[in-house]
Coordinates of C-alpha atoms and ligand atoms in Angstrom, one line a residue:
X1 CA -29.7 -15.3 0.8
X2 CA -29.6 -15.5 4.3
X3 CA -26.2 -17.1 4.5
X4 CA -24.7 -14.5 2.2
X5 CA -26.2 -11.5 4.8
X6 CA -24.4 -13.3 7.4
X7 CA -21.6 -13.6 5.6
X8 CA -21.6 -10.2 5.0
X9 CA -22.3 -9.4 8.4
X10 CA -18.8 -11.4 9.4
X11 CA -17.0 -9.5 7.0
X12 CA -16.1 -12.5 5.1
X13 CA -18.3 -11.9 2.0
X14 CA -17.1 -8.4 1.2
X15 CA -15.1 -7.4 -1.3
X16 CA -11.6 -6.8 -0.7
X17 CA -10.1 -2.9 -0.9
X18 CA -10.9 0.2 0.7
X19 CA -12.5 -0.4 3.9
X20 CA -12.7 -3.9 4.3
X21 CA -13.3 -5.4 7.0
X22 CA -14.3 -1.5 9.0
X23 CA -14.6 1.8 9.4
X24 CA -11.8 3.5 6.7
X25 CA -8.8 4.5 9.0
X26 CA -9.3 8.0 7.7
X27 CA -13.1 8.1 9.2
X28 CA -11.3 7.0 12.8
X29 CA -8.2 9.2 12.8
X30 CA -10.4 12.5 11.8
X31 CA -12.0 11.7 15.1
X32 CA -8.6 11.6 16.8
X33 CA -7.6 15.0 15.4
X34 CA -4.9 13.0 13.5
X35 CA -3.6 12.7 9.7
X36 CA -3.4 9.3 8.8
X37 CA -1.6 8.9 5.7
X38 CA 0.7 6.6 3.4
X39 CA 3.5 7.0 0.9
X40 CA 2.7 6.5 -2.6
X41 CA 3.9 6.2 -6.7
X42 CA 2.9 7.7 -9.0
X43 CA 3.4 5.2 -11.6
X44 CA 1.5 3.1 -9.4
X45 CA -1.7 4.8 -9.8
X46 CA -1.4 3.8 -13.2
X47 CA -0.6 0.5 -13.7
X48 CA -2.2 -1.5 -10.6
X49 CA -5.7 -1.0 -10.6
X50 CA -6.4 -2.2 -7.2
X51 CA -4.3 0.8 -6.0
X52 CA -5.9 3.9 -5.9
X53 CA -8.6 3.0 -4.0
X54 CA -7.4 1.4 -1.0
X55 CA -5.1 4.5 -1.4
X56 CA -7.9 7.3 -1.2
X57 CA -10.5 4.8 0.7
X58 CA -8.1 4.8 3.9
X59 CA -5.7 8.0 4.2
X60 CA -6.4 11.3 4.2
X61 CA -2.6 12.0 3.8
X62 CA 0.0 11.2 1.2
X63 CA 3.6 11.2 0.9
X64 CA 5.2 11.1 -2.7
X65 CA 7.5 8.4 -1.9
X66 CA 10.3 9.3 -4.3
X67 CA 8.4 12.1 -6.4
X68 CA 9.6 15.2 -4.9
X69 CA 13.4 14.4 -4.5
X70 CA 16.2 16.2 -6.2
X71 CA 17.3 13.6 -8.4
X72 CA 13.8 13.4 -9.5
X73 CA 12.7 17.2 -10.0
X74 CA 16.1 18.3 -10.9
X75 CA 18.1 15.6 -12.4
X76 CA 20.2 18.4 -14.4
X77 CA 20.3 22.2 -12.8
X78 CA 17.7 24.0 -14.1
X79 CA 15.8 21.2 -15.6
X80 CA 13.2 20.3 -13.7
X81 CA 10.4 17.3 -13.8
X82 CA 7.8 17.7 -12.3
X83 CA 4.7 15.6 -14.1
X84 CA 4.7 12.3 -11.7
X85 CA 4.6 14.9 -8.4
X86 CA 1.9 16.9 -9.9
X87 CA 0.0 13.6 -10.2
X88 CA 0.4 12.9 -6.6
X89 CA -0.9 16.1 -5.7
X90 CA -3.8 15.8 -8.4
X91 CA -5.0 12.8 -6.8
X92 CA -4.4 13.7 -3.3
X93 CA -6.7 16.9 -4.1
X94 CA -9.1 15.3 -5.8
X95 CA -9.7 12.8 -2.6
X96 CA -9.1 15.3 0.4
X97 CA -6.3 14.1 1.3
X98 CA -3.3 16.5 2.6
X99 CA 0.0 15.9 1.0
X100 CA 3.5 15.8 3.3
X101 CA 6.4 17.0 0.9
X102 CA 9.3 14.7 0.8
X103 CA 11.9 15.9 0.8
X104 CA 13.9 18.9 -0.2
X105 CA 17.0 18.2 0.7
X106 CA 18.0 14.8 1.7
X107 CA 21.0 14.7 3.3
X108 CA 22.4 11.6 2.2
X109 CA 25.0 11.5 0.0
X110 CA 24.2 9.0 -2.2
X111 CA 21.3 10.6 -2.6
X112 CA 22.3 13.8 -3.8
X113 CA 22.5 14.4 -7.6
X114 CA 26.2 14.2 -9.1
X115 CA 26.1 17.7 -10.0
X116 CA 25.3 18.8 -6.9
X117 CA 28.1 16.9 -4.7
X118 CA 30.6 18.3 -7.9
X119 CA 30.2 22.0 -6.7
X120 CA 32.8 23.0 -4.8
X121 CA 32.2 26.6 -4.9
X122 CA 30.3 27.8 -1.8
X123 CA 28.4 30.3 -3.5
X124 CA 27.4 28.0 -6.9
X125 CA 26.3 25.2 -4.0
X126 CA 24.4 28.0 -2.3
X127 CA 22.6 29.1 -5.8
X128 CA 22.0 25.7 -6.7
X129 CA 20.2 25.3 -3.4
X130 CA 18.3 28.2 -3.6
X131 CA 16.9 27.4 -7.2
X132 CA 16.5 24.3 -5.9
X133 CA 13.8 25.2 -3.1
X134 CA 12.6 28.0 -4.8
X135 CA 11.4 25.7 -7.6
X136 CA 9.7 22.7 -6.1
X137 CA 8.5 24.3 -3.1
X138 CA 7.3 27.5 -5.0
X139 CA 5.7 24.9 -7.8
X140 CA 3.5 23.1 -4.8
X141 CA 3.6 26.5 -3.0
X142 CA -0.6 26.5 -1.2
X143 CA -0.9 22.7 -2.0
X144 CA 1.6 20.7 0.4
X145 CA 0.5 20.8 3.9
X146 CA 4.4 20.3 5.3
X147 CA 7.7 19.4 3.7
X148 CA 10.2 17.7 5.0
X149 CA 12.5 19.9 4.5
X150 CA 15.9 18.4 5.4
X151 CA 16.1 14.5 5.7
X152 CA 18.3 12.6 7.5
X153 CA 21.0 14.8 8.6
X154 CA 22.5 13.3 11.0
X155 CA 25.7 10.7 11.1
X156 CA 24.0 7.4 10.4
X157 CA 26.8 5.4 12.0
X158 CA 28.3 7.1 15.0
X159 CA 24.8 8.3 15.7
X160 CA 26.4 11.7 16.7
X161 CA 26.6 14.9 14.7
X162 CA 26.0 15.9 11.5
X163 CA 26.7 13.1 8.5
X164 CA 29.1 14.3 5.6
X165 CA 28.3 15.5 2.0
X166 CA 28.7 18.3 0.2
X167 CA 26.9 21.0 1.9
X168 CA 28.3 20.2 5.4
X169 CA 31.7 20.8 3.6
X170 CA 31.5 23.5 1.8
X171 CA 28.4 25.6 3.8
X172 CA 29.2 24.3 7.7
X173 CA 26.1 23.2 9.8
X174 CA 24.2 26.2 8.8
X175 CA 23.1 25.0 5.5
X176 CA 20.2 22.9 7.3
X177 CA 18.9 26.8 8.4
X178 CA 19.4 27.7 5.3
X179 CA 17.2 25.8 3.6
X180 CA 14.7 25.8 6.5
X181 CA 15.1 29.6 5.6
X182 CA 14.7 29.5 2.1
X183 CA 11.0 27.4 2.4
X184 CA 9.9 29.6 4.6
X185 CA 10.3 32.4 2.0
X186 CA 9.1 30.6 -0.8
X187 CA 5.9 28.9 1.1
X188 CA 5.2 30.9 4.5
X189 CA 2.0 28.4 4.6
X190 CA 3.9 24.9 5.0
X191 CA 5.0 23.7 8.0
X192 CA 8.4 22.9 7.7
X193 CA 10.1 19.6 9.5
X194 CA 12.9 18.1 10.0
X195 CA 12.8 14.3 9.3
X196 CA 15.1 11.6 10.8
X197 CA 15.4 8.1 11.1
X198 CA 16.6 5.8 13.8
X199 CA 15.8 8.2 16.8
X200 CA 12.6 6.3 18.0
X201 CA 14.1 4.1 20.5
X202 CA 16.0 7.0 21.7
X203 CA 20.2 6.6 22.7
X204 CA 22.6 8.9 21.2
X205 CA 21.2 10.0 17.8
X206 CA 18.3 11.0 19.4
X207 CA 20.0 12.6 22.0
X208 CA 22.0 14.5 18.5
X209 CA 18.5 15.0 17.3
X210 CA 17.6 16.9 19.9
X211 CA 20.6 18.9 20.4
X212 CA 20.6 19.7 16.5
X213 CA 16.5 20.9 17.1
X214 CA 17.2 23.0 20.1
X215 CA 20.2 24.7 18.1
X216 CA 18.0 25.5 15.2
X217 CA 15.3 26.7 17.4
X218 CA 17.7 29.0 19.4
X219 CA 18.7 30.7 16.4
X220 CA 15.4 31.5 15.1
X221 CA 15.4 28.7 12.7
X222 CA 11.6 28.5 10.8
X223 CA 11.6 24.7 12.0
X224 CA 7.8 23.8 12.6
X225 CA 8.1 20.3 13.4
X226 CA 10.0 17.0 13.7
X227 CA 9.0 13.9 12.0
X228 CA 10.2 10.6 13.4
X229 CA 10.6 7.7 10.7
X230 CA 9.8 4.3 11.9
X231 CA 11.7 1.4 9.6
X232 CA 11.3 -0.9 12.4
X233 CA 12.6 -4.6 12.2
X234 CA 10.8 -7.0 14.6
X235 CA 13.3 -8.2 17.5
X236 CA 16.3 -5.6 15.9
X237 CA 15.0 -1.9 16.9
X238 CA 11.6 -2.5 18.4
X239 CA 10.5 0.6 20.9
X240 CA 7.8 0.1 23.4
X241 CA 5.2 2.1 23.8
X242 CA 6.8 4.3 26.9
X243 CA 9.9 4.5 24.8
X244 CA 8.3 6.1 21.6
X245 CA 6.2 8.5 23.9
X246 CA 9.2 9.7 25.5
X247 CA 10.7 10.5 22.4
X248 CA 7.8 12.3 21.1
X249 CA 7.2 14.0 23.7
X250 CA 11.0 15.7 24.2
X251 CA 10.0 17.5 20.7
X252 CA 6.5 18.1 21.7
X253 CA 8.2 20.0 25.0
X254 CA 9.8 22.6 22.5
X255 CA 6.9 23.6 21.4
X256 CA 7.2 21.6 18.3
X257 CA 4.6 19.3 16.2
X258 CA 5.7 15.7 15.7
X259 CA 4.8 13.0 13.1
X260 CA 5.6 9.5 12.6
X261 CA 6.5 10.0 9.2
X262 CA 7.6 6.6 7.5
X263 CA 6.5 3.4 9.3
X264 CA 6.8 -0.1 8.1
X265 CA 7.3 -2.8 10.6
X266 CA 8.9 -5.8 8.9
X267 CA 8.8 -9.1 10.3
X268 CA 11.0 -11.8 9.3
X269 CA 9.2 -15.0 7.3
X270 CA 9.9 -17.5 10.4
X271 CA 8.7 -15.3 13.3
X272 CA 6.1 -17.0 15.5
X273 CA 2.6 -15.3 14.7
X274 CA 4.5 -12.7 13.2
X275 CA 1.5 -10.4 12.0
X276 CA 0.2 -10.6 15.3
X277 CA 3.3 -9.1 16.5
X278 CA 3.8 -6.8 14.1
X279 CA 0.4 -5.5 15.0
X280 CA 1.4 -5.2 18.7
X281 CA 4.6 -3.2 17.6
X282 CA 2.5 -1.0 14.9
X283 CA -0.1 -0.2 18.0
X284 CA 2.6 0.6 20.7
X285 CA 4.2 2.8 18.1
X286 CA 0.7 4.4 17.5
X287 CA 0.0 4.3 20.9
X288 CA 3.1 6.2 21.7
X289 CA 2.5 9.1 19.8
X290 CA -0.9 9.6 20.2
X291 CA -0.9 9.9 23.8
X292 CA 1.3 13.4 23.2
X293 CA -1.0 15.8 22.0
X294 CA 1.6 17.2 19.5
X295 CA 1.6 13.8 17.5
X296 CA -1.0 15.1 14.5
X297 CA 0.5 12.6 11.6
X298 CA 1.0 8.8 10.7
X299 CA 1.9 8.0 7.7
X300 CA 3.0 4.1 6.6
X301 CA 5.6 4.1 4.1
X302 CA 3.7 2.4 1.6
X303 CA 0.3 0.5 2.7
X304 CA 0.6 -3.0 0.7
X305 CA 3.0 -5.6 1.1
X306 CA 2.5 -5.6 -2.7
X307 CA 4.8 -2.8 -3.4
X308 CA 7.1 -2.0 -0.5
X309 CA 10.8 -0.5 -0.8
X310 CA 11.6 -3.4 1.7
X311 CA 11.7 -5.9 -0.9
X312 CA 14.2 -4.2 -2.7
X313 CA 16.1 -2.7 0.3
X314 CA 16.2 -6.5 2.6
X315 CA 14.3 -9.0 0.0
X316 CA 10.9 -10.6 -0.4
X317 CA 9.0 -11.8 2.8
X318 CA 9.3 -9.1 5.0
X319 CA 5.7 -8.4 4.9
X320 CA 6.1 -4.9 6.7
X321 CA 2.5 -2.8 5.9
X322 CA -0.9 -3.2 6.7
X323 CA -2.6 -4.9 3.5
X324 CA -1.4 -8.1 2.5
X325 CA 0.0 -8.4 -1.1
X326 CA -3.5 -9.1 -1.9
X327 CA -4.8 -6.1 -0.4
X328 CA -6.1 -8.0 2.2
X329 CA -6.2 -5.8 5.8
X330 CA -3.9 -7.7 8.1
X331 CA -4.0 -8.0 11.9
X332 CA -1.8 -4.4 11.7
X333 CA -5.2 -2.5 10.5
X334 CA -7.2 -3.4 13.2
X335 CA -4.3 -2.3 15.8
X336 CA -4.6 1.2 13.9
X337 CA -8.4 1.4 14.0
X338 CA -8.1 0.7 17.9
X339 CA -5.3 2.4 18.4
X340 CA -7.0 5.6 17.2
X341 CA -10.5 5.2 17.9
X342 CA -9.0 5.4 21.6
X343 CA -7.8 8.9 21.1
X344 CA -11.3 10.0 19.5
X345 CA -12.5 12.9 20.9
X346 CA -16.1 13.2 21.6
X347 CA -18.8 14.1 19.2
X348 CA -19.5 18.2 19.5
X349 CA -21.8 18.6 22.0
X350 CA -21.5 15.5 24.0
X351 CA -19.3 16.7 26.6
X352 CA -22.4 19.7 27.0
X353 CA -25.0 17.2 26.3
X354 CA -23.5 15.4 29.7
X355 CA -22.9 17.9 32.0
X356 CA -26.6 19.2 31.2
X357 CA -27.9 16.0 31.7
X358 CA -26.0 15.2 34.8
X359 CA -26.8 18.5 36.4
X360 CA -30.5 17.6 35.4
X361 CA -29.8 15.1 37.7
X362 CA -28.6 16.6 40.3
X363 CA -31.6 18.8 40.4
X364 CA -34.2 16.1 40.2
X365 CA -32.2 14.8 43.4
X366 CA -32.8 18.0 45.5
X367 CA -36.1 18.0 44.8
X368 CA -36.6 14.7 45.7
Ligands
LIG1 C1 13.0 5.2 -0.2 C2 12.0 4.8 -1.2 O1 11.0 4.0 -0.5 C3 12.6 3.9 -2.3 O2 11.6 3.6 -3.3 C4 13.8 4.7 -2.9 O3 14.4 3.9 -3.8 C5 14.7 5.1 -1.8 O4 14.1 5.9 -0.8 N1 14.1 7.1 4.4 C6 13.5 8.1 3.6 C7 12.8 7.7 2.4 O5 13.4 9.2 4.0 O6 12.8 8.7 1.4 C8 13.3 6.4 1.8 O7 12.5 6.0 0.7 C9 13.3 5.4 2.9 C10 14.2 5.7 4.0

């Protein structure tokens, strides 16, 4: 008996899942006045029963990871799917958790249904995108906290300007107002983002990222806020701290809210004490953010090394989330828990409760 309390008390003897080994993240990052969230599948919440509560028992935030995307809502115009979403949102509801809509119109063209990159005709493209938005963001319309509105707009490969497809083509650069435009009629309560990946360590796309935010914000563009993927490879693109801050914080000078939207850290199999490393890149790209007070989301693109879209994208190995395959918490959790718990702010009434007592103090002394 006694041996199994101290085991407990070590941490050892406790069930794996949500909250092992602490506090839930979610219970340290409401402190910090931050969402702390993870992508997630539908399907997944039926078919791996370890799942859904490491899901719900750690983030207060959830990003459909592929649910909400054209090809899925819309895979023919005008016929649209929409039951695995709703079950995302369902569940996110059900667990107070906030749900980051992902993504209305990704930019990439591969990623951009066949019907879509066919239409030629300004004015079909411009219907198909207005049905489009006004279906999926009028369906979730009170119930997704932000959307990512536009994803990835920008020239993956010269870094510089805006990347090809269909809408650039036929529309010009002002289809990414347009469909900031369009949400914002459809759902004046989300806040609406732009989403972007590779900008973190800053150089020329981020310098693009920026020039592309300041031009939507000077033409009255509804653009809320700018979320910051982070598919970071150990030793390729790793940011320090002071790097990711100074990124963050260019956005958070325009006035604008900023999330890291889509971290995984992967570390190859033969890195040296690679968790441990991965935890130190996971906390300096925590640490980054939260020191801007604009940074108000995290969310992990995926939370188990169990089911992570870097198996698929890289291969097996890459172990790049917080909970082992096993849902074990790895050294990466612990980096989040401190990582936030150092941006907590106090308990209501302790700031008060401190100046009263110090000025208690103070008295005592000048009576003395
Ligand atoms: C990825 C998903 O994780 C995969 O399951 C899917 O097959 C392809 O998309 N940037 C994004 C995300 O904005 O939507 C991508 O998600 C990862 C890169």
């Amino acid at each position: 008996m006694v041996a199994l309390l101290l085991l407990a008390r070590t941490g050892h003897a406790l069930p794996v899942g949500a909250g092992a080994g602490g506090e839930p993240l979610r219970a340290v990052a409401a402190r910090a006045g931050v969402a702390i969230g993870a992508a997630a599948r539908a399907l997944l919440l039926e078919t791996d029963p370890r799942y859904a509560p490491v899901l719900a028992g750690e983030f207060d935030s959830l990003t459909p990871e592929i649910e909400m995307k054209w090809p899925q809502t819309e895979p023919e115009p005008g016929r649209f799917v929409f039951g695995p979403a709703d079950a995302l949102v369902d569940f996110a509801e059900a667990h107070g958790m906030r749900v980051r809509g992902h993504t209305l119109l990704w930019a990439d063209p591969v990623r951009i249904p066949d019907y879509v990159a066919r239409t030629g005709d300004p004015e079909a493209l411009r219907t198909l995108l207005r049905n489009h938005i006004t279906a999926v963001a009028g369906r979730y319309r009170g119930r997704v906290e932000a959307w990512d509105v536009v994803n990835e707009p920008l020239d993956p490969i010269r870094g510089t300007g805006l990347r090809s497809n269909v809408f650039l083509e036929h529309l010009g650069p002002a289809y990414i107002g347009e469909a900031f435009r369009l949400a914002r009629e459809v759902d004046p309560s989300a806040q609406l983002f732009l989403n972007e990946i590779g900008v973190l360590s800053g150089g020329p796309k981020f310098e693009a990222l920026l020039d592309l935010v300041r031009d939507l914000l000077a033409t009255g563009v509804p653009l809320d806020g700018v979320g910051l993927q982070g598919h970071i490879f150990a030793g390729l693109n790793t940011p320090s701290r002071e790097r990711v801050e100074e990124v963050v914080r260019s956005f958070a000078d325009l006035g604008l809210v900023v999330e890291l939207t889509e971290i995984d850290v992967s570390v190859g199999p033969a890195v040296p004490d690679r968790l441990e490393l991965q935890a130190r890149i996971v906390g300096d790209l925590l640490g980054g953010c939260l020191a801007v007070e604009a940074c108000r989301g995290i969310t992990f693109w995926g939370f188990t090394d169990r089911h992570t879209w870097i198996d698929d994208f890289l291969g097996p190995g890459r172990a790049p989330l917080l909970f082992d395959a096993e849902y074990r918490p790895k050294p990466a959790v612990e980096a989040v828990r401190a990582t936030l718990a150092a941006r907590a702010v106090p308990e209501p009434g302790t700031g008060l409760a401190l100046a009263t007592g110090l000025a208690a103090l103070a008295a005592t002394r000048r009576r003395a």
